[in-house]
GROMACS .gro file of C-alpha atoms in nm:
model
  332
    1MET     CA    1   6.359  -7.758  -0.696
    2ASP     CA    2   6.487  -7.477  -0.476
    3LEU     CA    3   6.282  -7.201  -0.316
    4GLU     CA    4   6.344  -6.957  -0.601
    5ASP     CA    5   6.220  -7.206  -0.860
    6LEU     CA    6   5.914  -7.277  -0.651
    7TYR     CA    7   5.844  -6.905  -0.615
    8ARG     CA    8   5.886  -6.857  -0.991
    9LEU     CA    9   5.652  -7.147  -1.060
   10LEU     CA   10   5.387  -7.017  -0.822
   11ARG     CA   11   5.420  -6.665  -0.959
   12ASN     CA   12   5.382  -6.785  -1.320
   13GLY     CA   13   5.078  -6.989  -1.220
   14HIS     CA   14   4.925  -6.687  -1.049
   15VAL     CA   15   4.992  -6.461  -1.348
   16GLN     CA   16   4.841  -6.717  -1.584
   17ALA     CA   17   4.533  -6.763  -1.363
   18GLN     CA   18   4.488  -6.385  -1.339
   19GLY     CA   19   4.529  -6.357  -1.717
   20ILE     CA   20   4.256  -6.614  -1.771
   21PHE     CA   21   4.042  -6.434  -1.513
   22ASP     CA   22   4.090  -6.099  -1.688
   23THR     CA   23   4.016  -6.245  -2.031
   24VAL     CA   24   3.653  -6.322  -1.942
   25PRO     CA   25   3.442  -6.031  -2.081
   26ASP     CA   26   3.184  -6.036  -1.802
   27PRO     CA   27   3.271  -5.883  -1.461
   28LEU     CA   28   3.399  -6.140  -1.212
   29LEU     CA   29   3.474  -6.134  -0.839
   30VAL     CA   30   3.626  -6.395  -0.609
   31LEU     CA   31   3.488  -6.362  -0.254
   32ASP     CA   32   3.609  -6.532   0.059
   33GLN     CA   33   3.379  -6.682   0.322
   34HIS     CA   34   3.327  -6.335   0.473
   35LEU     CA   35   3.230  -6.187   0.132
   36CYS     CA   36   3.552  -5.989   0.106
   37VAL     CA   37   3.704  -5.949  -0.240
   38GLN     CA   38   4.006  -6.170  -0.304
   39SER     CA   39   4.027  -6.093  -0.674
   40ALA     CA   40   3.847  -5.871  -0.928
   41SER     CA   41   3.862  -5.900  -1.305
   42ARG     CA   42   3.949  -5.609  -1.535
   43ALA     CA   43   3.594  -5.623  -1.671
   44PHE     CA   44   3.455  -5.562  -1.321
   45LEU     CA   45   3.687  -5.268  -1.254
   46ALA     CA   46   3.605  -5.110  -1.590
   47ALA     CA   47   3.229  -5.171  -1.578
   48PHE     CA   48   3.180  -5.025  -1.230
   49LYS     CA   49   3.455  -4.762  -1.255
   50VAL     CA   50   3.653  -4.867  -0.948
   51ALA     CA   51   4.027  -4.912  -0.893
   52ARG     CA   52   4.193  -5.241  -0.801
   53ASP     CA   53   4.352  -5.105  -0.482
   54GLU     CA   54   4.014  -4.984  -0.353
   55THR     CA   55   3.853  -5.318  -0.435
   56ILE     CA   56   4.082  -5.600  -0.327
   57GLY     CA   57   4.037  -5.686   0.041
   58GLN     CA   58   3.720  -5.483   0.074
   59HIS     CA   59   3.386  -5.627   0.179
   60LEU     CA   60   3.151  -5.658  -0.117
   61TYR     CA   61   2.890  -5.431   0.043
   62GLU     CA   62   3.152  -5.158   0.098
   63LEU     CA   63   3.259  -5.134  -0.267
   64GLY     CA   64   3.195  -4.820  -0.467
   65ASN     CA   65   3.025  -4.617  -0.195
   66ARG     CA   66   2.816  -4.922  -0.095
   67GLN     CA   67   2.668  -4.961  -0.446
   68TRP     CA   68   2.656  -5.339  -0.398
   69ASP     CA   69   2.470  -5.322  -0.067
   70ILE     CA   70   2.151  -5.438  -0.237
   71PRO     CA   71   1.874  -5.629  -0.053
   72GLU     CA   72   1.828  -5.878  -0.339
   73LEU     CA   73   2.201  -5.951  -0.346
   74ARG     CA   74   2.217  -5.986   0.033
   75HIS     CA   75   1.938  -6.244   0.010
   76LEU     CA   76   2.131  -6.433  -0.258
   77LEU     CA   77   2.463  -6.442  -0.074
   78GLU     CA   78   2.340  -6.482   0.282
   79ASP     CA   79   2.031  -6.700   0.242
   80VAL     CA   80   2.038  -6.878  -0.093
   81ILE     CA   81   2.405  -6.962  -0.151
   82PRO     CA   82   2.465  -7.132   0.188
   83LYS     CA   83   2.196  -7.384   0.096
   84SER     CA   84   2.325  -7.458  -0.256
   85THR     CA   85   2.648  -7.487  -0.449
   86ALA     CA   86   2.552  -7.246  -0.726
   87VAL     CA   87   2.293  -6.988  -0.828
   88VAL     CA   88   2.266  -6.887  -1.194
   89ASP     CA   89   2.125  -6.561  -1.340
   90TYR     CA   90   1.975  -6.422  -1.022
   91GLU     CA   91   1.815  -6.096  -1.135
   92VAL     CA   92   1.908  -5.782  -0.945
   93GLU     CA   93   1.769  -5.438  -1.031
   94HIS     CA   94   1.951  -5.139  -0.885
   95ASP     CA   95   2.038  -4.776  -0.951
   96PHE     CA   96   2.419  -4.780  -0.963
   97PRO     CA   97   2.588  -4.441  -0.901
   98ALA     CA   98   2.808  -4.447  -1.212
   99LEU     CA   99   2.575  -4.643  -1.439
  100GLY     CA  100   2.217  -4.554  -1.357
  101GLN     CA  101   1.931  -4.800  -1.335
  102ARG     CA  102   2.047  -5.145  -1.439
  103THR     CA  103   1.924  -5.503  -1.448
  104MET     CA  104   2.208  -5.739  -1.351
  105LEU     CA  105   2.211  -6.116  -1.377
  106VAL     CA  106   2.430  -6.243  -1.094
  107SER     CA  107   2.562  -6.598  -1.084
  108ALA     CA  108   2.746  -6.738  -0.780
  109HIS     CA  109   2.947  -7.061  -0.773
  110ARG     CA  110   3.151  -7.217  -0.497
  111LEU     CA  111   3.506  -7.269  -0.619
  112PHE     CA  112   3.604  -7.633  -0.668
  113HIS     CA  113   3.809  -7.786  -0.388
  114PRO     CA  114   3.925  -8.152  -0.376
  115ASP     CA  115   3.776  -8.193  -0.028
  116ASN     CA  116   3.451  -8.027  -0.145
  117ASN     CA  117   3.455  -7.787   0.148
  118SER     CA  118   3.538  -7.461  -0.031
  119ARG     CA  119   3.360  -7.151   0.097
  120THR     CA  120   3.511  -6.925  -0.165
  121LEU     CA  121   3.266  -6.783  -0.419
  122LEU     CA  122   3.308  -6.690  -0.782
  123LEU     CA  123   3.063  -6.413  -0.860
  124SER     CA  124   2.988  -6.334  -1.226
  125ILE     CA  125   2.779  -6.033  -1.327
  126VAL     CA  126   2.607  -5.976  -1.661
  127ASP     CA  127   2.446  -5.643  -1.747
  128ALA     CA  128   2.114  -5.755  -1.896
  129THR     CA  129   1.955  -5.408  -1.910
  130LYS     CA  130   1.954  -5.374  -2.288
  131ARG     CA  131   1.855  -5.736  -2.331
  132ARG     CA  132   1.557  -5.691  -2.101
  133GLU     CA  133   1.462  -5.368  -2.281
  134ARG     CA  134   1.474  -5.547  -2.618
  135GLU     CA  135   1.266  -5.833  -2.480
  136ALA     CA  136   1.008  -5.589  -2.342
  137GLU     CA  137   0.995  -5.402  -2.674
  138LYS     CA  138   0.956  -5.731  -2.861
  139ASP     CA  139   0.673  -5.843  -2.632
  140LEU     CA  140   0.504  -5.506  -2.680
  141LEU     CA  141   0.536  -5.520  -3.059
  142VAL     CA  142   0.410  -5.878  -3.076
  143GLY     CA  143   0.114  -5.789  -2.855
  144GLU     CA  144   0.036  -5.483  -3.066
  145LEU     CA  145   0.063  -5.683  -3.388
  146ARG     CA  146  -0.167  -5.952  -3.249
  147HIS     CA  147  -0.414  -5.686  -3.139
  148ARG     CA  148  -0.408  -5.506  -3.475
  149MET     CA  149  -0.439  -5.826  -3.676
  150LYS     CA  150  -0.740  -5.931  -3.470
  151ASN     CA  151  -0.904  -5.592  -3.526
  152LEU     CA  152  -0.818  -5.593  -3.897
  153LEU     CA  153  -0.956  -5.940  -3.960
  154GLY     CA  154  -1.270  -5.855  -3.764
  155LEU     CA  155  -1.319  -5.541  -3.971
  156VAL     CA  156  -1.276  -5.727  -4.301
  157GLN     CA  157  -1.527  -5.986  -4.182
  158ALA     CA  158  -1.772  -5.711  -4.084
  159ILE     CA  159  -1.734  -5.541  -4.424
  160ALA     CA  160  -1.800  -5.870  -4.602
  161ARG     CA  161  -2.109  -5.947  -4.395
  162GLN     CA  162  -2.261  -5.601  -4.395
  163THR     CA  163  -2.199  -5.494  -4.753
  164SER     CA  164  -2.548  -5.497  -4.895
  165VAL     CA  165  -2.636  -5.768  -5.150
  166GLN     CA  166  -2.992  -5.654  -5.208
  167GLY     CA  167  -3.047  -5.537  -5.567
  168ARG     CA  168  -2.682  -5.598  -5.656
  169SER     CA  169  -2.522  -5.836  -5.898
  170GLY     CA  170  -2.224  -6.041  -5.791
  171GLU     CA  171  -1.996  -5.801  -5.975
  172GLU     CA  172  -2.148  -5.498  -5.800
  173TYR     CA  173  -2.112  -5.665  -5.460
  174ARG     CA  174  -1.750  -5.749  -5.540
  175ASP     CA  175  -1.675  -5.389  -5.642
  176ALA     CA  176  -1.842  -5.252  -5.327
  177PHE     CA  177  -1.652  -5.490  -5.101
  178LEU     CA  178  -1.317  -5.438  -5.274
  179GLY     CA  179  -1.363  -5.063  -5.261
  180GLN     CA  180  -1.379  -5.069  -4.883
  181PHE     CA  181  -1.109  -5.332  -4.861
  182ASN     CA  182  -0.884  -5.115  -5.078
  183ALA     CA  183  -0.928  -4.835  -4.822
  184LEU     CA  184  -0.773  -5.066  -4.564
  185VAL     CA  185  -0.484  -5.144  -4.798
  186GLN     CA  186  -0.421  -4.777  -4.867
  187ALA     CA  187  -0.444  -4.693  -4.499
  188HIS     CA  188  -0.187  -4.959  -4.411
  189GLU     CA  189   0.050  -4.834  -4.680
  190VAL     CA  190   0.042  -4.490  -4.520
  191ALA     CA  191   0.031  -4.610  -4.160
  192PHE     CA  192   0.327  -4.844  -4.193
  193SER     CA  193   0.546  -4.634  -4.418
  194GLU     CA  194   0.906  -4.566  -4.318
  195ASP     CA  195   0.806  -4.239  -4.148
  196ASP     CA  196   0.738  -4.261  -3.776
  197GLU     CA  197   0.430  -4.043  -3.819
  198THR     CA  198   0.189  -3.966  -4.102
  199GLY     CA  199   0.046  -3.619  -4.146
  200LEU     CA  200  -0.326  -3.556  -4.186
  201LYS     CA  201  -0.264  -3.353  -4.504
  202GLU     CA  202  -0.084  -3.645  -4.668
  203LEU     CA  203  -0.359  -3.885  -4.566
  204VAL     CA  204  -0.639  -3.665  -4.705
  205GLU     CA  205  -0.456  -3.603  -5.033
  206ARG     CA  206  -0.371  -3.970  -5.091
  207THR     CA  207  -0.719  -4.094  -5.003
  208LEU     CA  208  -0.915  -3.840  -5.213
  209GLU     CA  209  -0.687  -3.819  -5.516
  210PRO     CA  210  -0.868  -4.098  -5.711
  211TYR     CA  211  -1.205  -3.926  -5.664
  212ALA     CA  212  -1.113  -3.588  -5.813
  213SER     CA  213  -1.251  -3.586  -6.169
  214HIS     CA  214  -1.104  -3.238  -6.226
  215PRO     CA  215  -0.883  -3.005  -6.019
  216ALA     CA  216  -1.173  -2.809  -5.869
  217SER     CA  217  -1.387  -3.105  -5.769
  218VAL     CA  218  -1.196  -3.174  -5.447
  219LEU     CA  219  -1.061  -2.877  -5.254
  220ILE     CA  220  -0.836  -2.946  -4.958
  221GLU     CA  221  -0.795  -2.630  -4.756
  222ALA     CA  222  -0.465  -2.561  -4.582
  223GLY     CA  223  -0.472  -2.647  -4.214
  224PRO     CA  224  -0.230  -2.694  -3.926
  225ILE     CA  225   0.020  -2.979  -3.932
  226VAL     CA  226  -0.144  -3.273  -3.754
  227PRO     CA  227   0.066  -3.591  -3.707
  228LEU     CA  228  -0.134  -3.913  -3.676
  229VAL     CA  229  -0.061  -4.252  -3.527
  230ALA     CA  230  -0.138  -4.576  -3.711
  231GLY     CA  231  -0.481  -4.639  -3.557
  232GLN     CA  232  -0.596  -4.287  -3.643
  233VAL     CA  233  -0.467  -4.319  -3.999
  234MET     CA  234  -0.668  -4.636  -4.062
  235SER     CA  235  -0.988  -4.499  -3.910
  236LEU     CA  236  -0.974  -4.163  -4.088
  237SER     CA  237  -0.886  -4.331  -4.417
  238LEU     CA  238  -1.196  -4.551  -4.393
  239ILE     CA  239  -1.415  -4.251  -4.310
  240LEU     CA  240  -1.281  -4.043  -4.599
  241HIS     CA  241  -1.314  -4.333  -4.842
  242GLU     CA  242  -1.675  -4.391  -4.743
  243LEU     CA  243  -1.764  -4.022  -4.773
  244ALA     CA  244  -1.593  -3.995  -5.112
  245THR     CA  245  -1.766  -4.310  -5.241
  246ASN     CA  246  -2.107  -4.174  -5.141
  247ALA     CA  247  -2.024  -3.837  -5.298
  248VAL     CA  248  -1.935  -4.003  -5.629
  249LYS     CA  249  -2.251  -4.214  -5.631
  250TYR     CA  250  -2.514  -3.978  -5.492
  251GLY     CA  251  -2.357  -3.649  -5.382
  252ALA     CA  252  -2.153  -3.358  -5.507
  253LEU     CA  253  -1.902  -3.563  -5.706
  254SER     CA  254  -2.178  -3.731  -5.907
  255VAL     CA  255  -2.219  -3.415  -6.122
  256PRO     CA  256  -1.954  -3.202  -6.299
  257SER     CA  257  -2.047  -2.886  -6.107
  258GLY     CA  258  -2.022  -3.042  -5.763
  259GLN     CA  259  -1.740  -2.986  -5.518
  260VAL     CA  260  -1.611  -3.134  -5.191
  261ARG     CA  261  -1.423  -2.917  -4.945
  262VAL     CA  262  -1.217  -3.063  -4.661
  263ARG     CA  263  -1.074  -2.850  -4.383
  264TRP     CA  264  -0.947  -2.910  -4.032
  265ASP     CA  265  -0.831  -2.736  -3.715
  266ALA     CA  266  -0.646  -2.850  -3.405
  267GLU     CA  267  -0.850  -2.697  -3.129
  268GLU     CA  268  -0.728  -2.632  -2.778
  269ALA     CA  269  -0.981  -2.718  -2.508
  270SER     CA  270  -0.919  -2.925  -2.198
  271ALA     CA  271  -0.716  -3.141  -2.436
  272ARG     CA  272  -0.599  -3.088  -2.794
  273CYS     CA  273  -0.864  -3.207  -3.042
  274LEU     CA  274  -0.886  -3.250  -3.416
  275ARG     CA  275  -1.189  -3.093  -3.584
  276LEU     CA  276  -1.229  -3.212  -3.944
  277VAL     CA  277  -1.510  -3.087  -4.171
  278TRP     CA  278  -1.631  -3.247  -4.496
  279GLN     CA  279  -1.861  -3.019  -4.695
  280GLU     CA  280  -2.035  -3.092  -5.026
  281THR     CA  281  -2.183  -2.824  -5.253
  282GLY     CA  282  -2.325  -2.807  -5.603
  283GLY     CA  283  -2.459  -3.158  -5.609
  284PRO     CA  284  -2.807  -3.306  -5.631
  285PRO     CA  285  -3.055  -3.222  -5.351
  286VAL     CA  286  -2.999  -3.430  -5.040
  287ALA     CA  287  -3.239  -3.544  -4.771
  288THR     CA  288  -3.197  -3.709  -4.435
  289PRO     CA  289  -3.226  -4.086  -4.492
  290ASN     CA  290  -3.502  -4.281  -4.319
  291SER     CA  291  -3.256  -4.542  -4.190
  292LEU     CA  292  -2.881  -4.566  -4.139
  293GLY     CA  293  -2.692  -4.749  -4.409
  294PHE     CA  294  -2.380  -4.950  -4.354
  295GLY     CA  295  -2.160  -4.664  -4.474
  296THR     CA  296  -2.303  -4.428  -4.215
  297LYS     CA  297  -2.270  -4.694  -3.943
  298LEU     CA  298  -1.909  -4.750  -4.046
  299ILE     CA  299  -1.834  -4.377  -4.024
  300GLU     CA  300  -1.995  -4.347  -3.681
  301PHE     CA  301  -1.822  -4.660  -3.551
  302ALA     CA  302  -1.479  -4.545  -3.669
  303ALA     CA  303  -1.523  -4.193  -3.531
  304ARG     CA  304  -1.666  -4.287  -3.193
  305HIS     CA  305  -1.516  -4.623  -3.105
  306GLU     CA  306  -1.180  -4.617  -3.282
  307LEU     CA  307  -1.096  -4.246  -3.270
  308GLY     CA  308  -1.272  -4.189  -2.940
  309GLY     CA  309  -1.450  -3.883  -3.077
  310GLU     CA  310  -1.786  -3.770  -3.213
  311VAL     CA  311  -1.930  -3.734  -3.562
  312GLU     CA  312  -2.220  -3.524  -3.685
  313LEU     CA  313  -2.383  -3.567  -4.028
  314ASN     CA  314  -2.596  -3.276  -4.150
  315TYR     CA  315  -2.804  -3.306  -4.468
  316THR     CA  316  -2.834  -2.938  -4.559
  317SER     CA  317  -2.994  -2.778  -4.865
  318ALA     CA  318  -2.645  -2.712  -5.006
  319GLY     CA  319  -2.528  -3.068  -4.955
  320LEU     CA  320  -2.394  -3.311  -4.699
  321GLU     CA  321  -2.178  -3.168  -4.423
  322VAL     CA  322  -1.988  -3.393  -4.183
  323GLU     CA  323  -1.799  -3.277  -3.878
  324ILE     CA  324  -1.566  -3.505  -3.683
  325VAL     CA  325  -1.412  -3.407  -3.350
  326ALA     CA  326  -1.157  -3.645  -3.196
  327PRO     CA  327  -0.875  -3.621  -2.939
  328LEU     CA  328  -0.524  -3.609  -3.075
  329GLY     CA  329  -0.313  -3.888  -2.928
  330SER     CA  330  -0.252  -4.262  -2.938
  331VAL     CA  331  -0.544  -4.490  -3.007
  332SER     CA  332  -0.561  -4.869  -2.995
   0.00000   0.00000   0.00000
């Protein structure tokens, strides 16, 4: 083999090695013992928007306007690597000039050498930003689901325990329990529909529709558009269901001439608040009860503890009037 053949052989080997190097989809760098770049893959040049001639031969920390001069990476290359042969998926967070804030997983391996004394490093870089974001979103959703399921099961248990059995047959107890349970079902259908948000108008209409014996019995006055989040939808649905059930049994909806009016405003104070009013007229005379029933306790609990607001029940000569004031925003 003459010198030309040897040169051709070495050149072909180099081209093949570079081809393999450039085929790897993740950015790769080969660094010498002084952390200067001996070779850079096409994926690295494309990902970090640098040219080959401004990369090869340069110190790693000098690349791309010193975008790789990162304390975490310095610790990896100067303190960790000398004491080990490889480091895998070392997480580095940095604001890169051309990319923005990124989470990179950096792996460093000493290149194999027959005498096992190589000080050349192969550096591979994986952009794990989207992966980390998806993992964080998944953890958040799982935590929210666990939280909501715990609250939902606790509420069902409370409804079952506190639904009165005194003076009721088994069938009457079942109907009372299933009525409140159905409110939860309806609320979840609205809360977890395909829409990102549910409007208050839609919620009021869907909840009260079964209770309107004729068109004039339930009047929903036009109000401002008020989007609700899932927790608010469930709480308001329970409140409206309880009020409507009481109206059908004892209040305005128990007689043909009775009427329920629902109206709301979005008031501006120190923070934007929802003010919802339930007003009954034309029904039997009402009086302030001597003790709070479960329905009233449920309304007060939902308004104060779940919505973070206040509720006021007034038993006027014209009929029951309920006013709920709650902040507009996310609730747990």
